[in-house]
JSON list of C-alpha atoms in Angstrom, two decimals:
[
{"chain": "A", "resi": 1, "resn": "MET", "atom": "CA", "xyz": [51.46, -21.75, 23.08]},
{"chain": "A", "resi": 2, "resn": "SER", "atom": "CA", "xyz": [52.30, -18.09, 23.06]},
{"chain": "A", "resi": 3, "resn": "VAL", "atom": "CA", "xyz": [52.66, -15.62, 20.20]},
{"chain": "A", "resi": 4, "resn": "TRP", "atom": "CA", "xyz": [54.01, -12.09, 20.52]},
{"chain": "A", "resi": 5, "resn": "PRO", "atom": "CA", "xyz": [55.13, -9.47, 18.00]},
{"chain": "A", "resi": 6, "resn": "ALA", "atom": "CA", "xyz": [58.88, -9.08, 17.59]},
{"chain": "A", "resi": 7, "resn": "TRP", "atom": "CA", "xyz": [58.93, -6.04, 15.24]},
{"chain": "A", "resi": 8, "resn": "GLU", "atom": "CA", "xyz": [57.21, -4.52, 12.24]},
{"chain": "A", "resi": 9, "resn": "LEU", "atom": "CA", "xyz": [58.50, -2.76, 9.15]},
{"chain": "A", "resi": 10, "resn": "ARG", "atom": "CA", "xyz": [56.31, -0.50, 7.00]},
{"chain": "A", "resi": 11, "resn": "GLU", "atom": "CA", "xyz": [57.56, 0.34, 3.55]},
{"chain": "A", "resi": 12, "resn": "HIS", "atom": "CA", "xyz": [55.51, 1.95, 0.77]},
{"chain": "A", "resi": 13, "resn": "GLY", "atom": "CA", "xyz": [52.33, 1.29, 2.75]},
{"chain": "A", "resi": 14, "resn": "ILE", "atom": "CA", "xyz": [53.05, -2.43, 3.04]},
{"chain": "A", "resi": 15, "resn": "ALA", "atom": "CA", "xyz": [53.61, -3.91, 6.49]},
{"chain": "A", "resi": 16, "resn": "THR", "atom": "CA", "xyz": [55.90, -6.83, 7.20]},
{"chain": "A", "resi": 17, "resn": "SER", "atom": "CA", "xyz": [55.70, -8.21, 10.73]},
{"chain": "A", "resi": 18, "resn": "TRP", "atom": "CA", "xyz": [57.87, -10.67, 12.63]},
{"chain": "A", "resi": 19, "resn": "PHE", "atom": "CA", "xyz": [56.36, -12.77, 15.40]},
{"chain": "A", "resi": 20, "resn": "ASN", "atom": "CA", "xyz": [57.90, -14.98, 18.04]},
{"chain": "A", "resi": 21, "resn": "VAL", "atom": "CA", "xyz": [55.96, -18.19, 18.56]},
{"chain": "A", "resi": 22, "resn": "ARG", "atom": "CA", "xyz": [56.67, -20.59, 21.43]},
{"chain": "A", "resi": 23, "resn": "LEU", "atom": "CA", "xyz": [55.13, -24.05, 21.60]},
{"chain": "A", "resi": 24, "resn": "GLY", "atom": "CA", "xyz": [55.47, -25.98, 24.83]},
{"chain": "A", "resi": 25, "resn": "PHE", "atom": "CA", "xyz": [54.64, -29.66, 25.09]},
{"chain": "A", "resi": 26, "resn": "GLY", "atom": "CA", "xyz": [53.67, -31.72, 28.11]},
{"chain": "A", "resi": 27, "resn": "ASP", "atom": "CA", "xyz": [56.89, -33.75, 28.04]},
{"chain": "A", "resi": 28, "resn": "GLY", "atom": "CA", "xyz": [59.04, -30.62, 28.41]},
{"chain": "A", "resi": 29, "resn": "ALA", "atom": "CA", "xyz": [59.84, -30.28, 24.70]},
{"chain": "A", "resi": 30, "resn": "ARG", "atom": "CA", "xyz": [59.84, -26.73, 23.35]},
{"chain": "A", "resi": 31, "resn": "VAL", "atom": "CA", "xyz": [59.83, -25.16, 19.89]},
{"chain": "A", "resi": 32, "resn": "ASP", "atom": "CA", "xyz": [60.62, -21.47, 19.28]},
{"chain": "A", "resi": 33, "resn": "VAL", "atom": "CA", "xyz": [59.78, -20.02, 15.87]},
{"chain": "A", "resi": 34, "resn": "LEU", "atom": "CA", "xyz": [60.41, -16.62, 14.26]},
{"chain": "A", "resi": 35, "resn": "ALA", "atom": "CA", "xyz": [57.66, -16.20, 11.66]},
{"chain": "A", "resi": 36, "resn": "VAL", "atom": "CA", "xyz": [57.43, -13.40, 9.06]},
{"chain": "A", "resi": 37, "resn": "VAL", "atom": "CA", "xyz": [53.99, -12.21, 7.93]},
{"chain": "A", "resi": 38, "resn": "SER", "atom": "CA", "xyz": [53.73, -10.02, 4.83]},
{"chain": "A", "resi": 39, "resn": "GLY", "atom": "CA", "xyz": [51.47, -9.47, 1.86]},
{"chain": "A", "resi": 40, "resn": "ALA", "atom": "CA", "xyz": [53.24, -12.38, 0.17]},
{"chain": "A", "resi": 41, "resn": "GLY", "atom": "CA", "xyz": [52.17, -14.76, 2.93]},
{"chain": "A", "resi": 42, "resn": "VAL", "atom": "CA", "xyz": [53.78, -16.32, 5.97]},
{"chain": "A", "resi": 43, "resn": "SER", "atom": "CA", "xyz": [57.28, -17.71, 6.11]},
{"chain": "A", "resi": 44, "resn": "ILE", "atom": "CA", "xyz": [59.36, -19.21, 8.87]},
{"chain": "A", "resi": 45, "resn": "GLU", "atom": "CA", "xyz": [62.68, -17.48, 9.34]},
{"chain": "A", "resi": 46, "resn": "ASP", "atom": "CA", "xyz": [64.11, -19.43, 12.27]},
{"chain": "A", "resi": 47, "resn": "VAL", "atom": "CA", "xyz": [63.26, -22.56, 14.27]},
{"chain": "A", "resi": 48, "resn": "GLN", "atom": "CA", "xyz": [64.89, -23.77, 17.46]},
{"chain": "A", "resi": 49, "resn": "ALA", "atom": "CA", "xyz": [63.67, -26.94, 19.15]},
{"chain": "A", "resi": 50, "resn": "ARG", "atom": "CA", "xyz": [64.65, -28.91, 22.20]},
{"chain": "A", "resi": 51, "resn": "PRO", "atom": "CA", "xyz": [64.84, -31.83, 21.61]},
{"chain": "A", "resi": 52, "resn": "PRO", "atom": "CA", "xyz": [65.36, -31.48, 17.85]},
{"chain": "A", "resi": 53, "resn": "LEU", "atom": "CA", "xyz": [62.30, -31.95, 15.66]},
{"chain": "A", "resi": 54, "resn": "SER", "atom": "CA", "xyz": [61.94, -35.03, 13.52]},
{"chain": "A", "resi": 55, "resn": "LEU", "atom": "CA", "xyz": [61.41, -34.47, 9.80]},
{"chain": "A", "resi": 56, "resn": "ASP", "atom": "CA", "xyz": [57.72, -35.38, 10.18]},
{"chain": "A", "resi": 57, "resn": "ASP", "atom": "CA", "xyz": [57.24, -32.84, 12.98]},
{"chain": "A", "resi": 58, "resn": "LEU", "atom": "CA", "xyz": [59.05, -30.16, 11.00]},
{"chain": "A", "resi": 59, "resn": "ALA", "atom": "CA", "xyz": [56.64, -30.82, 8.13]},
{"chain": "A", "resi": 60, "resn": "VAL", "atom": "CA", "xyz": [53.59, -30.13, 10.35]},
{"chain": "A", "resi": 61, "resn": "LEU", "atom": "CA", "xyz": [55.09, -27.14, 12.17]},
{"chain": "A", "resi": 62, "resn": "ALA", "atom": "CA", "xyz": [53.12, -24.71, 9.98]},
{"chain": "A", "resi": 63, "resn": "GLU", "atom": "CA", "xyz": [49.85, -26.39, 10.99]},
{"chain": "A", "resi": 64, "resn": "TRP", "atom": "CA", "xyz": [50.76, -26.05, 14.67]},
{"chain": "A", "resi": 65, "resn": "ILE", "atom": "CA", "xyz": [51.35, -22.28, 14.47]},
{"chain": "A", "resi": 66, "resn": "GLU", "atom": "CA", "xyz": [48.80, -21.28, 11.80]},
{"chain": "A", "resi": 67, "resn": "GLY", "atom": "CA", "xyz": [45.81, -20.55, 14.04]},
{"chain": "A", "resi": 68, "resn": "PRO", "atom": "CA", "xyz": [47.56, -18.67, 16.86]},
{"chain": "A", "resi": 69, "resn": "LEU", "atom": "CA", "xyz": [49.63, -16.69, 14.36]},
{"chain": "A", "resi": 70, "resn": "SER", "atom": "CA", "xyz": [46.45, -15.69, 12.49]},
{"chain": "A", "resi": 71, "resn": "ASP", "atom": "CA", "xyz": [44.95, -14.51, 15.77]},
{"chain": "A", "resi": 72, "resn": "ALA", "atom": "CA", "xyz": [48.04, -12.43, 16.58]},
{"chain": "A", "resi": 73, "resn": "CYS", "atom": "CA", "xyz": [47.94, -10.83, 13.12]},
{"chain": "A", "resi": 74, "resn": "GLY", "atom": "CA", "xyz": [44.29, -9.92, 13.53]},
{"chain": "A", "resi": 75, "resn": "ALA", "atom": "CA", "xyz": [43.11, -12.33, 10.85]},
{"chain": "A", "resi": 76, "resn": "GLY", "atom": "CA", "xyz": [40.73, -13.96, 13.29]},
{"chain": "A", "resi": 77, "resn": "PRO", "atom": "CA", "xyz": [40.68, -17.44, 14.72]},
{"chain": "A", "resi": 78, "resn": "ARG", "atom": "CA", "xyz": [41.24, -20.35, 12.43]},
{"chain": "A", "resi": 79, "resn": "SER", "atom": "CA", "xyz": [38.56, -22.97, 12.54]},
{"chain": "A", "resi": 80, "resn": "THR", "atom": "CA", "xyz": [39.71, -26.42, 13.60]},
{"chain": "A", "resi": 81, "resn": "GLY", "atom": "CA", "xyz": [36.49, -28.01, 12.48]},
{"chain": "A", "resi": 82, "resn": "SER", "atom": "CA", "xyz": [35.32, -28.58, 16.04]},
{"chain": "A", "resi": 83, "resn": "GLY", "atom": "CA", "xyz": [34.29, -25.00, 16.81]},
{"chain": "A", "resi": 84, "resn": "GLU", "atom": "CA", "xyz": [36.87, -24.82, 19.59]},
{"chain": "A", "resi": 85, "resn": "GLY", "atom": "CA", "xyz": [39.16, -22.23, 17.96]},
{"chain": "A", "resi": 86, "resn": "PRO", "atom": "CA", "xyz": [42.93, -22.53, 17.58]},
{"chain": "A", "resi": 87, "resn": "HIS", "atom": "CA", "xyz": [44.41, -25.70, 18.92]},
{"chain": "A", "resi": 88, "resn": "VAL", "atom": "CA", "xyz": [47.83, -27.35, 19.12]},
{"chain": "A", "resi": 89, "resn": "PRO", "atom": "CA", "xyz": [47.62, -31.09, 18.67]},
{"chain": "A", "resi": 90, "resn": "PRO", "atom": "CA", "xyz": [48.98, -33.08, 21.59]},
{"chain": "A", "resi": 91, "resn": "ARG", "atom": "CA", "xyz": [52.17, -34.18, 19.83]},
{"chain": "A", "resi": 92, "resn": "ARG", "atom": "CA", "xyz": [55.66, -34.59, 21.07]},
{"chain": "A", "resi": 93, "resn": "ALA", "atom": "CA", "xyz": [58.58, -32.93, 19.36]},
{"chain": "A", "resi": 94, "resn": "ARG", "atom": "CA", "xyz": [59.98, -36.42, 19.00]},
{"chain": "A", "resi": 95, "resn": "PRO", "atom": "CA", "xyz": [57.69, -39.37, 18.35]},
{"chain": "A", "resi": 96, "resn": "ALA", "atom": "CA", "xyz": [57.17, -41.73, 21.27]},
{"chain": "A", "resi": 97, "resn": "TRP", "atom": "CA", "xyz": [59.39, -44.76, 20.91]},
{"chain": "A", "resi": 98, "resn": "PRO", "atom": "CA", "xyz": [59.24, -47.75, 23.22]},
{"chain": "A", "resi": 99, "resn": "ARG", "atom": "CA", "xyz": [62.31, -48.70, 25.19]},
{"chain": "A", "resi": 100, "resn": "GLY", "atom": "CA", "xyz": [63.80, -52.10, 25.79]},
{"chain": "A", "resi": 101, "resn": "THR", "atom": "CA", "xyz": [63.06, -55.20, 23.77]},
{"chain": "A", "resi": 102, "resn": "GLU", "atom": "CA", "xyz": [60.00, -53.73, 22.02]},
{"chain": "A", "resi": 103, "resn": "GLY", "atom": "CA", "xyz": [62.00, -50.68, 20.86]},
{"chain": "A", "resi": 104, "resn": "ARG", "atom": "CA", "xyz": [64.86, -52.85, 19.56]},
{"chain": "A", "resi": 105, "resn": "ARG", "atom": "CA", "xyz": [62.37, -55.05, 17.69]},
{"chain": "A", "resi": 106, "resn": "LEU", "atom": "CA", "xyz": [60.76, -51.98, 16.05]},
{"chain": "A", "resi": 107, "resn": "VAL", "atom": "CA", "xyz": [64.18, -50.59, 15.11]},
{"chain": "A", "resi": 108, "resn": "ALA", "atom": "CA", "xyz": [64.97, -53.90, 13.40]},
{"chain": "A", "resi": 109, "resn": "GLU", "atom": "CA", "xyz": [61.66, -53.81, 11.51]},
{"chain": "A", "resi": 110, "resn": "GLU", "atom": "CA", "xyz": [62.31, -50.25, 10.26]},
{"chain": "A", "resi": 111, "resn": "TYR", "atom": "CA", "xyz": [65.86, -51.20, 9.30]},
{"chain": "A", "resi": 112, "resn": "ARG", "atom": "CA", "xyz": [64.83, -54.32, 7.35]},
{"chain": "A", "resi": 113, "resn": "ALA", "atom": "CA", "xyz": [61.90, -52.56, 5.63]},
{"chain": "A", "resi": 114, "resn": "ALA", "atom": "CA", "xyz": [64.25, -49.82, 4.38]},
{"chain": "A", "resi": 115, "resn": "GLN", "atom": "CA", "xyz": [66.75, -52.41, 3.15]},
{"chain": "A", "resi": 116, "resn": "GLU", "atom": "CA", "xyz": [64.01, -54.22, 1.21]},
{"chain": "A", "resi": 117, "resn": "GLU", "atom": "CA", "xyz": [62.93, -50.93, -0.40]},
{"chain": "A", "resi": 118, "resn": "GLY", "atom": "CA", "xyz": [66.52, -50.07, -1.30]},
{"chain": "A", "resi": 119, "resn": "ALA", "atom": "CA", "xyz": [66.49, -47.03, 1.03]},
{"chain": "A", "resi": 120, "resn": "ASP", "atom": "CA", "xyz": [69.06, -45.99, 3.61]},
{"chain": "A", "resi": 121, "resn": "PRO", "atom": "CA", "xyz": [68.22, -48.10, 6.69]},
{"chain": "A", "resi": 122, "resn": "VAL", "atom": "CA", "xyz": [69.97, -45.74, 9.13]},
{"chain": "A", "resi": 123, "resn": "PHE", "atom": "CA", "xyz": [67.98, -42.78, 7.81]},
{"chain": "A", "resi": 124, "resn": "ALA", "atom": "CA", "xyz": [64.80, -44.83, 8.12]},
{"chain": "A", "resi": 125, "resn": "VAL", "atom": "CA", "xyz": [65.54, -45.44, 11.81]},
{"chain": "A", "resi": 126, "resn": "MET", "atom": "CA", "xyz": [66.39, -41.75, 12.27]},
{"chain": "A", "resi": 127, "resn": "ARG", "atom": "CA", "xyz": [63.07, -40.73, 10.70]},
{"chain": "A", "resi": 128, "resn": "ALA", "atom": "CA", "xyz": [61.05, -43.26, 12.70]},
{"chain": "A", "resi": 129, "resn": "THR", "atom": "CA", "xyz": [62.61, -42.45, 16.08]},
{"chain": "A", "resi": 130, "resn": "GLY", "atom": "CA", "xyz": [63.35, -38.74, 15.63]},
{"chain": "A", "resi": 131, "resn": "HIS", "atom": "CA", "xyz": [66.91, -39.31, 16.85]},
{"chain": "A", "resi": 132, "resn": "SER", "atom": "CA", "xyz": [70.23, -38.20, 15.42]},
{"chain": "A", "resi": 133, "resn": "ARG", "atom": "CA", "xyz": [72.34, -40.45, 13.22]},
{"chain": "A", "resi": 134, "resn": "ARG", "atom": "CA", "xyz": [74.63, -41.31, 16.13]},
{"chain": "A", "resi": 135, "resn": "ARG", "atom": "CA", "xyz": [71.72, -42.32, 18.37]},
{"chain": "A", "resi": 136, "resn": "ALA", "atom": "CA", "xyz": [70.08, -44.27, 15.51]},
{"chain": "A", "resi": 137, "resn": "LEU", "atom": "CA", "xyz": [73.32, -46.22, 15.02]},
{"chain": "A", "resi": 138, "resn": "ARG", "atom": "CA", "xyz": [73.33, -47.05, 18.74]},
{"chain": "A", "resi": 139, "resn": "LEU", "atom": "CA", "xyz": [69.73, -48.25, 18.51]},
{"chain": "A", "resi": 140, "resn": "ILE", "atom": "CA", "xyz": [70.62, -50.42, 15.50]},
{"chain": "A", "resi": 141, "resn": "ALA", "atom": "CA", "xyz": [73.60, -51.87, 17.39]},
{"chain": "A", "resi": 142, "resn": "GLY", "atom": "CA", "xyz": [71.26, -52.67, 20.29]},
{"chain": "A", "resi": 143, "resn": "ALA", "atom": "CA", "xyz": [68.90, -54.45, 17.90]},
{"chain": "A", "resi": 144, "resn": "ARG", "atom": "CA", "xyz": [71.86, -56.47, 16.56]},
{"chain": "A", "resi": 145, "resn": "ASP", "atom": "CA", "xyz": [73.04, -57.34, 20.08]},
{"chain": "A", "resi": 146, "resn": "ALA", "atom": "CA", "xyz": [69.50, -58.49, 20.96]},
{"chain": "A", "resi": 147, "resn": "GLY", "atom": "CA", "xyz": [69.48, -60.79, 17.92]},
{"chain": "A", "resi": 148, "resn": "PHE", "atom": "CA", "xyz": [66.83, -58.90, 15.91]},
{"chain": "A", "resi": 149, "resn": "LEU", "atom": "CA", "xyz": [69.34, -58.10, 13.13]},
{"chain": "A", "resi": 150, "resn": "THR", "atom": "CA", "xyz": [72.13, -60.20, 11.67]},
{"chain": "A", "resi": 151, "resn": "PRO", "atom": "CA", "xyz": [75.67, -59.32, 12.72]},
{"chain": "A", "resi": 152, "resn": "ARG", "atom": "CA", "xyz": [77.14, -56.50, 10.67]},
{"chain": "A", "resi": 153, "resn": "HIS", "atom": "CA", "xyz": [80.08, -58.50, 9.33]},
{"chain": "A", "resi": 154, "resn": "VAL", "atom": "CA", "xyz": [79.80, -62.24, 9.00]},
{"chain": "A", "resi": 155, "resn": "ARG", "atom": "CA", "xyz": [83.24, -63.83, 8.68]},
{"chain": "A", "resi": 156, "resn": "ARG", "atom": "CA", "xyz": [83.54, -66.82, 6.40]}
]
């Protein structure tokens, strides 16, 4: 992870600073963040990720950048509870999802669980896999073709 100042604005004795934050992951995934630090707190102005972040990963993005951003601002290292200083958890930008038969079976389980709860099953697969709607629909079709889900339209 790297953090570097982008620019700073001082107005009426109050400083507002922008920082570029880059997170790199072992699988080649990358997240670039433009964070704004002011007296009102920290906010994220822009996020670019390759591959796209899942909703769960987007929710924990602040935790990933909090410690290194505090260091760059001069607020000191954030304690991680282990005494090791700032730390990025070893997470992927997209959750690991098995391929093949096991992946199709898990897609079917997510799909059916969402149906039973009355939720959108396609969105449930998107959230679980971290993939786009189009890719989630392909995964669902694969689960149907493998016999884990009933055919979409049953003719009578």
